[in-house]
Tab-separated table of C-alpha atoms and ligand atoms in Angstrom:
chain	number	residue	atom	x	y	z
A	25	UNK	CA	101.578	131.192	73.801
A	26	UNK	CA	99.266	134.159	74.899
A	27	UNK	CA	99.000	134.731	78.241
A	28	UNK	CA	95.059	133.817	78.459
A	29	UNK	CA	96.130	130.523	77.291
A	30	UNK	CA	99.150	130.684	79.954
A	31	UNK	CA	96.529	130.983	83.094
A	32	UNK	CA	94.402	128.158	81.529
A	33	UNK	CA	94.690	125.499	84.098
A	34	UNK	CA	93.683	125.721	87.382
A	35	UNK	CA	96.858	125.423	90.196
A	36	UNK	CA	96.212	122.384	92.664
A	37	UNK	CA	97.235	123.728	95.566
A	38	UNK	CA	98.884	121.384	97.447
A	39	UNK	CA	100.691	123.183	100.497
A	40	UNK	CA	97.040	124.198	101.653
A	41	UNK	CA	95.533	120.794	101.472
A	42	UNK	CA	98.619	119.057	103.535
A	43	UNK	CA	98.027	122.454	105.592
A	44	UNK	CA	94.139	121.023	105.919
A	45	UNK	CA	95.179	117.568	106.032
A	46	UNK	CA	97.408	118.089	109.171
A	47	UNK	CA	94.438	119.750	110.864
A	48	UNK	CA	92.319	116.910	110.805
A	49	UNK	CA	95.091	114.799	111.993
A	50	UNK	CA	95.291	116.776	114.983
A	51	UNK	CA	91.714	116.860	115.949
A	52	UNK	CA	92.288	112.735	114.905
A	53	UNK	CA	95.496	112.763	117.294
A	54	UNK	CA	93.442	114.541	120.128
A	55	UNK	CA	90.534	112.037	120.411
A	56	UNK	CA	92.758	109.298	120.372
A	57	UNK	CA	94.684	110.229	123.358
A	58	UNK	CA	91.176	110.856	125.032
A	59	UNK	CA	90.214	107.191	124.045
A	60	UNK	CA	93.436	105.687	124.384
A	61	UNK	CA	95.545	107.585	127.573
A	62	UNK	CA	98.075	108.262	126.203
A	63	UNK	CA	99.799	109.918	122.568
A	64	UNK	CA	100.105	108.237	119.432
A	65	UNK	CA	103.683	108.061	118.350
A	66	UNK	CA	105.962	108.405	115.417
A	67	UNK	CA	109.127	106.904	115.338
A	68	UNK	CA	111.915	108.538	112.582
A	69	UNK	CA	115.313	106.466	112.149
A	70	UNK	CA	117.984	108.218	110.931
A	71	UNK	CA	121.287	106.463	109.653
A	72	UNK	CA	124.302	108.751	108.654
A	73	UNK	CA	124.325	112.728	107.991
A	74	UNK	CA	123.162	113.280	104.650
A	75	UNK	CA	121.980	117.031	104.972
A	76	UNK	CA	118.727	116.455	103.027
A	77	UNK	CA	117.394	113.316	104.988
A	78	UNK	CA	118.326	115.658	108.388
A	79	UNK	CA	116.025	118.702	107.167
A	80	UNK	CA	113.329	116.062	105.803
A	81	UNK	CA	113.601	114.193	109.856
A	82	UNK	CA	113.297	117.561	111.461
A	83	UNK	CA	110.519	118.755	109.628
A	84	UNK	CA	108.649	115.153	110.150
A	85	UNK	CA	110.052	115.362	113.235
A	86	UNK	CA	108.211	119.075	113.806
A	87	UNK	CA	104.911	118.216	112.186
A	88	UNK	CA	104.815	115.229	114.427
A	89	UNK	CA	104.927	117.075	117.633
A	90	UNK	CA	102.526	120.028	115.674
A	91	UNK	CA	100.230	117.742	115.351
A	92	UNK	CA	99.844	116.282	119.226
A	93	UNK	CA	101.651	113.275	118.720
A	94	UNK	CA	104.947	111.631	119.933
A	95	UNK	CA	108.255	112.229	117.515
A	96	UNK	CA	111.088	109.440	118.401
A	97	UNK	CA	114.333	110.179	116.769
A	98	UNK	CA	117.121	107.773	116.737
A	99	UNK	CA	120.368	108.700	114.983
A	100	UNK	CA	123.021	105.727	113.808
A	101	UNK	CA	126.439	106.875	112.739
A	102	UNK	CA	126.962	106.583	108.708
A	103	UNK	CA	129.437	103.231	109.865
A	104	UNK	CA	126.814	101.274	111.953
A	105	UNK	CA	126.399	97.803	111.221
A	106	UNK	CA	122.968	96.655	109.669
A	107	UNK	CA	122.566	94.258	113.120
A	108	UNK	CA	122.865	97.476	114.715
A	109	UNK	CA	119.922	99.345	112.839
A	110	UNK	CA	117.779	95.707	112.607
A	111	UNK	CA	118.327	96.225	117.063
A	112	UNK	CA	116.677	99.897	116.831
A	113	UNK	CA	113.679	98.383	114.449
A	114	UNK	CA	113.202	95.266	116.480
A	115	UNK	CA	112.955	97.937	119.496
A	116	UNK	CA	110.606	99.758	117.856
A	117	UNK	CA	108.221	96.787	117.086
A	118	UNK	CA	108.092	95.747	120.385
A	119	UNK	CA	107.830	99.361	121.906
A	120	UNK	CA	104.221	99.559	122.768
A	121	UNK	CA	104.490	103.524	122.558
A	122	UNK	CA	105.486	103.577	118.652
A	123	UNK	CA	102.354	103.429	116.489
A	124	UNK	CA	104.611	103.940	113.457
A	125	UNK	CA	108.165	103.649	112.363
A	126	UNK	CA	109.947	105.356	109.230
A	127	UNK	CA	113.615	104.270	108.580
A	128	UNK	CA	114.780	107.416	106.395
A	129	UNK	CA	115.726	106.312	102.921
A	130	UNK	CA	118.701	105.959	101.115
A	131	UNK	CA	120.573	104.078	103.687
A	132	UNK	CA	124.341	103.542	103.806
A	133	UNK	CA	125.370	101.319	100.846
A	134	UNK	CA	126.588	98.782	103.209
A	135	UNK	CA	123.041	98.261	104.304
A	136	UNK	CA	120.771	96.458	102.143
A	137	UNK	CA	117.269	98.327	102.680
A	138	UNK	CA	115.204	95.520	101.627
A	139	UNK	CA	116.397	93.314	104.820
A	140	UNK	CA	115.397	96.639	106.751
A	141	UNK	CA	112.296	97.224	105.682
A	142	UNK	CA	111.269	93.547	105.791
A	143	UNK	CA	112.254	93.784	110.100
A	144	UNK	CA	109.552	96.714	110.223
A	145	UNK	CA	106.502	95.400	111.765
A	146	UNK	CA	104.066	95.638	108.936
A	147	UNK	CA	101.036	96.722	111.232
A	148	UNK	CA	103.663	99.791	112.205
A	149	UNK	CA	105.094	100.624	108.752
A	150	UNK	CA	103.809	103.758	107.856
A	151	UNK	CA	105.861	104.688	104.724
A	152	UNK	CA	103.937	101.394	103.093
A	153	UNK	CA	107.189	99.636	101.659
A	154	UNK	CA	107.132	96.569	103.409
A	155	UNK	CA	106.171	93.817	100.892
A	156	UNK	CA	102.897	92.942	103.461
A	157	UNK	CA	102.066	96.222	102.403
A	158	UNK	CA	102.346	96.378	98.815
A	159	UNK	CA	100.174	92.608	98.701
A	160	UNK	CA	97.264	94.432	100.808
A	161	UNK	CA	97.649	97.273	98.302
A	162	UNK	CA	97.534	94.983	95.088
A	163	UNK	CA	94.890	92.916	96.532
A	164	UNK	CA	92.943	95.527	98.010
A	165	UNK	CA	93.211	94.859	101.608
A	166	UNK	CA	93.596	97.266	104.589
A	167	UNK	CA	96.773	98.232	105.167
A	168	UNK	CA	99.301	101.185	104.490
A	169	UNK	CA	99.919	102.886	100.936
A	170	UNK	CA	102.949	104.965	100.592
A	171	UNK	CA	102.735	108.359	101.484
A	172	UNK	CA	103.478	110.319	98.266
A	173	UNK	CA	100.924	108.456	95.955
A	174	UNK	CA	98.593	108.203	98.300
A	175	UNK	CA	98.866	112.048	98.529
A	176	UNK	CA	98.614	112.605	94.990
A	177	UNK	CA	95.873	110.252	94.687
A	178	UNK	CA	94.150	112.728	97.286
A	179	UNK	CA	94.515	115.650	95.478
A	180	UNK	CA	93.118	114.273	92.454
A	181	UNK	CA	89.981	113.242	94.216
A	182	UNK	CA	89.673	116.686	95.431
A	183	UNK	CA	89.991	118.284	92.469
A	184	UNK	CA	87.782	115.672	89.809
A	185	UNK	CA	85.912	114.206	92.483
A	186	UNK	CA	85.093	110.494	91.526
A	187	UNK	CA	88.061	109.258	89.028
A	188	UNK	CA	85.723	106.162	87.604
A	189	UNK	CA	86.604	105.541	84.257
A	190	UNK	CA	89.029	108.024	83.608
A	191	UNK	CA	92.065	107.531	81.086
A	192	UNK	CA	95.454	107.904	83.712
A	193	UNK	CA	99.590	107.125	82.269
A	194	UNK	CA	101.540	107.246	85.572
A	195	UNK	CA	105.141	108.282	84.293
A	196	UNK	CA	107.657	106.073	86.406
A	197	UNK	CA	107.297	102.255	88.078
A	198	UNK	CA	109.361	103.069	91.000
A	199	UNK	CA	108.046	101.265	93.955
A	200	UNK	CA	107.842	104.203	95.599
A	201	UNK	CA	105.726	106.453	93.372
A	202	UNK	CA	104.644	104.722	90.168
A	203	UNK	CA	103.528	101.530	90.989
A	204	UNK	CA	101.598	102.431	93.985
A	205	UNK	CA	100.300	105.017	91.862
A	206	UNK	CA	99.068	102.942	88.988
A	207	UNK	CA	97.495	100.446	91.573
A	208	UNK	CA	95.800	103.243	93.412
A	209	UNK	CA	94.507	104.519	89.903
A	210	UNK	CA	93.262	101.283	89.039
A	211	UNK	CA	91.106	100.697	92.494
A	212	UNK	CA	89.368	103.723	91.503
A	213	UNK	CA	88.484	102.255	88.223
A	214	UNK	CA	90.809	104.592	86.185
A	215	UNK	CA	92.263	102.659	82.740
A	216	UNK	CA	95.825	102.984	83.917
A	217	UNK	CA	99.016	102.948	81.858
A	218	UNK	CA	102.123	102.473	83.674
A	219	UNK	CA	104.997	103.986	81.201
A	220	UNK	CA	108.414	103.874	81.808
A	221	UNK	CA	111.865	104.648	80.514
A	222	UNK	CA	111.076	102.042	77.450
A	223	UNK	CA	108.088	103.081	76.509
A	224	UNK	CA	108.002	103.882	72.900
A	225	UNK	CA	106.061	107.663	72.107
A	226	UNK	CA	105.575	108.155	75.104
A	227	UNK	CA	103.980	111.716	74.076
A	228	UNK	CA	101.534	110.183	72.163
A	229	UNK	CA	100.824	107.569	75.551
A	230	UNK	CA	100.615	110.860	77.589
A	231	UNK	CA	97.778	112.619	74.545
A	232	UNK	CA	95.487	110.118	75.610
A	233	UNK	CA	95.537	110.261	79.419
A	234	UNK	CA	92.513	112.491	81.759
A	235	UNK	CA	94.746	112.113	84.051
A	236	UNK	CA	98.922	112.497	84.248
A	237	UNK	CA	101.082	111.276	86.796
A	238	UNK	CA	104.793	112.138	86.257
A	239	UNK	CA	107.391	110.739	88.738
A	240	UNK	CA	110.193	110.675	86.328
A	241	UNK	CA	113.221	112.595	87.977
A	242	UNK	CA	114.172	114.351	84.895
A	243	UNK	CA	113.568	118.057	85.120
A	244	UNK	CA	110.531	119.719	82.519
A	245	UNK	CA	110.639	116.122	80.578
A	246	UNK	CA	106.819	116.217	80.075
A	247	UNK	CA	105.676	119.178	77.488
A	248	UNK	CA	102.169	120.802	77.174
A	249	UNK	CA	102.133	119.643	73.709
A	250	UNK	CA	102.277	115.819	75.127
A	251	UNK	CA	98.688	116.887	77.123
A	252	UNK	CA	95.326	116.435	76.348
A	253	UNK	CA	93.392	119.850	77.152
A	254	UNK	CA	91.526	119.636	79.986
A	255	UNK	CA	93.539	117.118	81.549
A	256	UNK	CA	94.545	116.710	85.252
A	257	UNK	CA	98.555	116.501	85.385
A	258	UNK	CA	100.131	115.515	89.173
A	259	UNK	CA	103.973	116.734	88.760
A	260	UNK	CA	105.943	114.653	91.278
A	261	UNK	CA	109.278	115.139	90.079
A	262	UNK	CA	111.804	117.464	92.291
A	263	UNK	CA	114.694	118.579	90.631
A	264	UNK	CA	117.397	121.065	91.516
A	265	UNK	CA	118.286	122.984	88.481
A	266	UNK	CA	121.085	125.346	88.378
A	267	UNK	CA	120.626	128.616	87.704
A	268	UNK	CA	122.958	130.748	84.805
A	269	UNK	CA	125.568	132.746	86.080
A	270	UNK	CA	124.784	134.814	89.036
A	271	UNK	CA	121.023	132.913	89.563
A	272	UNK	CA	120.221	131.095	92.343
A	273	UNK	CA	119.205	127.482	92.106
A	274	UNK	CA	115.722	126.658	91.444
A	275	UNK	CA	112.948	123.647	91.705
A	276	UNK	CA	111.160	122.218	88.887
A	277	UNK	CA	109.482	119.034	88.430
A	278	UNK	CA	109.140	116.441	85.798
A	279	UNK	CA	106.453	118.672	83.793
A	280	UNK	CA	107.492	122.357	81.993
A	281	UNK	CA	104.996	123.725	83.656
A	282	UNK	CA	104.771	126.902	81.658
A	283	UNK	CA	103.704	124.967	78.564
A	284	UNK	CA	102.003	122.287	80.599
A	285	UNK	CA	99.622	125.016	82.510
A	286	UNK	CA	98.476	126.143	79.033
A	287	UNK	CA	96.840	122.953	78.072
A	288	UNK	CA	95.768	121.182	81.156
A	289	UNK	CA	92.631	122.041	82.941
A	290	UNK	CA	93.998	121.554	86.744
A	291	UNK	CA	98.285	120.988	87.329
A	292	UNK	CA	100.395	121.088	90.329
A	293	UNK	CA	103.443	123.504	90.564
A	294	UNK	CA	106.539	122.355	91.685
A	295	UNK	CA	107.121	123.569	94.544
A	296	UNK	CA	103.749	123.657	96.347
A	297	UNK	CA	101.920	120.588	95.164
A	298	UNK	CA	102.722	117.041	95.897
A	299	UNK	CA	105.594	117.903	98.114
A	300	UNK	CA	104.024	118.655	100.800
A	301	UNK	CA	101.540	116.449	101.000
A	302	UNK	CA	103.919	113.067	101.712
A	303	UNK	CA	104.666	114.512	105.277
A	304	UNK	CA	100.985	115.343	106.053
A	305	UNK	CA	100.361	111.726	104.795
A	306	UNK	CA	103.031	110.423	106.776
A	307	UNK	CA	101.198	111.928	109.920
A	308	UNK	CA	97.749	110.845	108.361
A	309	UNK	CA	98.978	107.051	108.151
A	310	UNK	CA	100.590	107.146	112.232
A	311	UNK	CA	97.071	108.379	113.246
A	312	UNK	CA	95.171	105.164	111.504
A	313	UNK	CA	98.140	102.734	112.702
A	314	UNK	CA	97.877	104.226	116.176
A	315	UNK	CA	94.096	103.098	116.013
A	316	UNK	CA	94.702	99.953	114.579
A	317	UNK	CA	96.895	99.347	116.931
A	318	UNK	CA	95.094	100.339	120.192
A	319	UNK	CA	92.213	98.352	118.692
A	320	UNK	CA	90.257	101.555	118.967
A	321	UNK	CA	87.710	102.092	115.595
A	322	UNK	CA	88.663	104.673	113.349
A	323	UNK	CA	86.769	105.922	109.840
A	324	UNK	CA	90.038	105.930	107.643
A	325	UNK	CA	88.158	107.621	104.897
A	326	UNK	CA	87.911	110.689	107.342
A	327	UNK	CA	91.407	111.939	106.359
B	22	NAP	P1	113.104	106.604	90.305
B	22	NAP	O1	113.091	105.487	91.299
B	22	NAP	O2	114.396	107.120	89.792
B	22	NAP	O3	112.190	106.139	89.067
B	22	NAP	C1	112.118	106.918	87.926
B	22	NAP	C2	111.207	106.247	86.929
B	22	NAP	O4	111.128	107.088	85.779
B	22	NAP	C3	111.701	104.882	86.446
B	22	NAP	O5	110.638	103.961	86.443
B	22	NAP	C4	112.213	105.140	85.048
B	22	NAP	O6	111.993	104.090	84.133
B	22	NAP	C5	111.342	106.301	84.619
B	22	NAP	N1	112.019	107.098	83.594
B	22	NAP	C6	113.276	107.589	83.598
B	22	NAP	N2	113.535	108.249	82.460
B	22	NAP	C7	112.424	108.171	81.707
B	22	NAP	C8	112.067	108.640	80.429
B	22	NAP	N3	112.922	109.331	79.683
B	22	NAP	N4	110.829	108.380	79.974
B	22	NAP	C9	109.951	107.679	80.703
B	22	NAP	N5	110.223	107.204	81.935
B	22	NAP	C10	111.453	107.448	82.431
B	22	NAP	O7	112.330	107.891	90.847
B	22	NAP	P2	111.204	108.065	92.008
B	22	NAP	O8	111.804	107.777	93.324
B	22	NAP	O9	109.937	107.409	91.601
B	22	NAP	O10	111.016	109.656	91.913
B	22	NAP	C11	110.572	110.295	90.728
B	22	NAP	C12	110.584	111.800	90.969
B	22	NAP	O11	109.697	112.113	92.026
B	22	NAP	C13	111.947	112.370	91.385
B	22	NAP	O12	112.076	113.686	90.838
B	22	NAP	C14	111.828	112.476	92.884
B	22	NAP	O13	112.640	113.498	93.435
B	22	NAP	C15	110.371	112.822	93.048
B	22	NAP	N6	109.793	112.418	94.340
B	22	NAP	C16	109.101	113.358	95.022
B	22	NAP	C17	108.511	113.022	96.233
B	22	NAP	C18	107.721	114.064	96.959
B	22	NAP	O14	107.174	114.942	96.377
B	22	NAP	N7	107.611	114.038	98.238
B	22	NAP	C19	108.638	111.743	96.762
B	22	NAP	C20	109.331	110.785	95.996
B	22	NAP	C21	109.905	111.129	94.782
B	22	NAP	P3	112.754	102.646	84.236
B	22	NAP	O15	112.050	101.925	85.361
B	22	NAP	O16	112.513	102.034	82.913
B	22	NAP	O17	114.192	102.952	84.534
């Protein structure tokens, strides 16, 4: 590998476009307090201390308030009862100051997650898992698409413009990442290919795609000599390798991006790309509810 061929692929560069999306949700957030009198609001439940959903409900929690809006945190011990969470939800429905409401992900085994995300109001569930949601998103109604597809669905759009006709393999059918994914693909009239862990060659799946979507969870699975040159590759994945003796930890995602940035004509690095675009699209998603729900009209295309 020579090092032209190294800085062949553009970098999509994902921390400033959340950094532009936010923006716009701000301006968004200020003329709806104008119209409506009063803030928009985001409401984060937490259940238990796992350290990495705490950092992930401060930060939302931060952007929130960045962004001229109302952050609601609730906190449930790890040994609540599910009747106890389904009580904060059912609040949060009927609160008319929450616009949106996130229940941080995984809960407590003893909760089933399905039963919780079925009690969110589907007109206030931002994070798009509730199955209201995912029928408006397979049948192409209004209504609210996960956050992380949705963001790398943005970024692709930025970078290729219109995606009409365009060869994509999303890599992964969680519901989520991939599946969202492949029916966001397919609304913009992409030939999508939804692989998965049976897939046979997947490699030779992956040669044919414009477009690659890898939400895999297995660190630098996808190889540059899997891509078609040129191609646009969106590297969800977040993995925490260890380093050898006396190195520190590092990120990588679900592409080897060294051999991946050779061949492809745009990627995303891990980190820096579609990470931090599912909180700006978190905050992007409570600024349309918050319309919706106010009844006030609102150009979702705008963000
Ligand atoms: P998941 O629920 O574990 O799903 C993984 C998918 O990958 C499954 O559909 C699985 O196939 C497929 N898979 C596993 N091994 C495979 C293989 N060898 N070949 C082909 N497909 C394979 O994961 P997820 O929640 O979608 O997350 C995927 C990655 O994205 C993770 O690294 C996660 O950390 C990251 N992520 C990042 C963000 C963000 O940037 N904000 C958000 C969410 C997730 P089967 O269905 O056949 O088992």
């Amino acid at each position: 590998m020579t090092d032209t061929a190294t800085a062949a692929a553009a970098i999509i560069d994902g921390k400033a476009f959340a950094q532009g999306l936010r923006e716009k949700v701000a301006v968004a957030a200020a003329d709806f307090e104008a119209k409506a009198g009063r803030k928009a609001g985001l409401a984060v439940v937490l259940v238990g201390e796992d350290p990495a959903s705490q950092v992930y409900v401060r930060s939302k929690g931060k952007m929130t308030v960045a962004c001229g809006m109302n952050s609601f945190e609730h906190k449930l011990p790890a040994d609540a009862s599910e009747a106890e969470l389904l009580a904060v939800v059912q609040a949060l429905n009927a609160d008319p100051a929450v616009d949106g409401i996130l229940v941080q992900l995984p809960l407590p085994a003893h909760m089933n997650e399905q039963t919780v995300i079925a009690a969110i109001d589907p007109d206030k569930d931002v994070d798009g898992f509730h199955v209201i949601n995912v029928g408006r998103l397979a049948t192409g109604l209004p209504g609210f698409v996960p956050c992380t597809p949705l963001g790398c669905l943005m970024l692709l759009k930025d970078k290729l413009g219109s995606l009409s006709g365009l060869d994509a393999v999303v890599i992964g059918r969680s519901n989520i990442v991939g599946k969202p994914m492949a029916q966001l693909l397919t609304a913009e009239s992409c030939t999508v290919t939804l692989a998965h862990s049976r897939t046979r060659d997947l490699p030779d799946v992956v040669r044919r795609a414009d477009i690659v979507v890898a939400a895999v969870g297995r660190p630098e699975m996808v190889r540059g000599e899997w891509i078609k040159p040129g191609a646009t590759v969106i590297d969800v994945g977040i993995n925490r390798v260890e380093g050898a003796e006396g190195e520190k930890a590092r990120l990588v995602g679900d592409v080897d991006f060294a051999s991946a940035s050779a061949v492809a004509g745009a990627i995303t690095p891990v980190p820096g790309g579609v990470g931090p675009m599912t909180i700006a699209v978190l905050l992007r998603n409570a600024i349309v509810a918050a319309h919706r729900n106010a009844g006030i009209a609102f150009d979702d295309a705008s963000l």
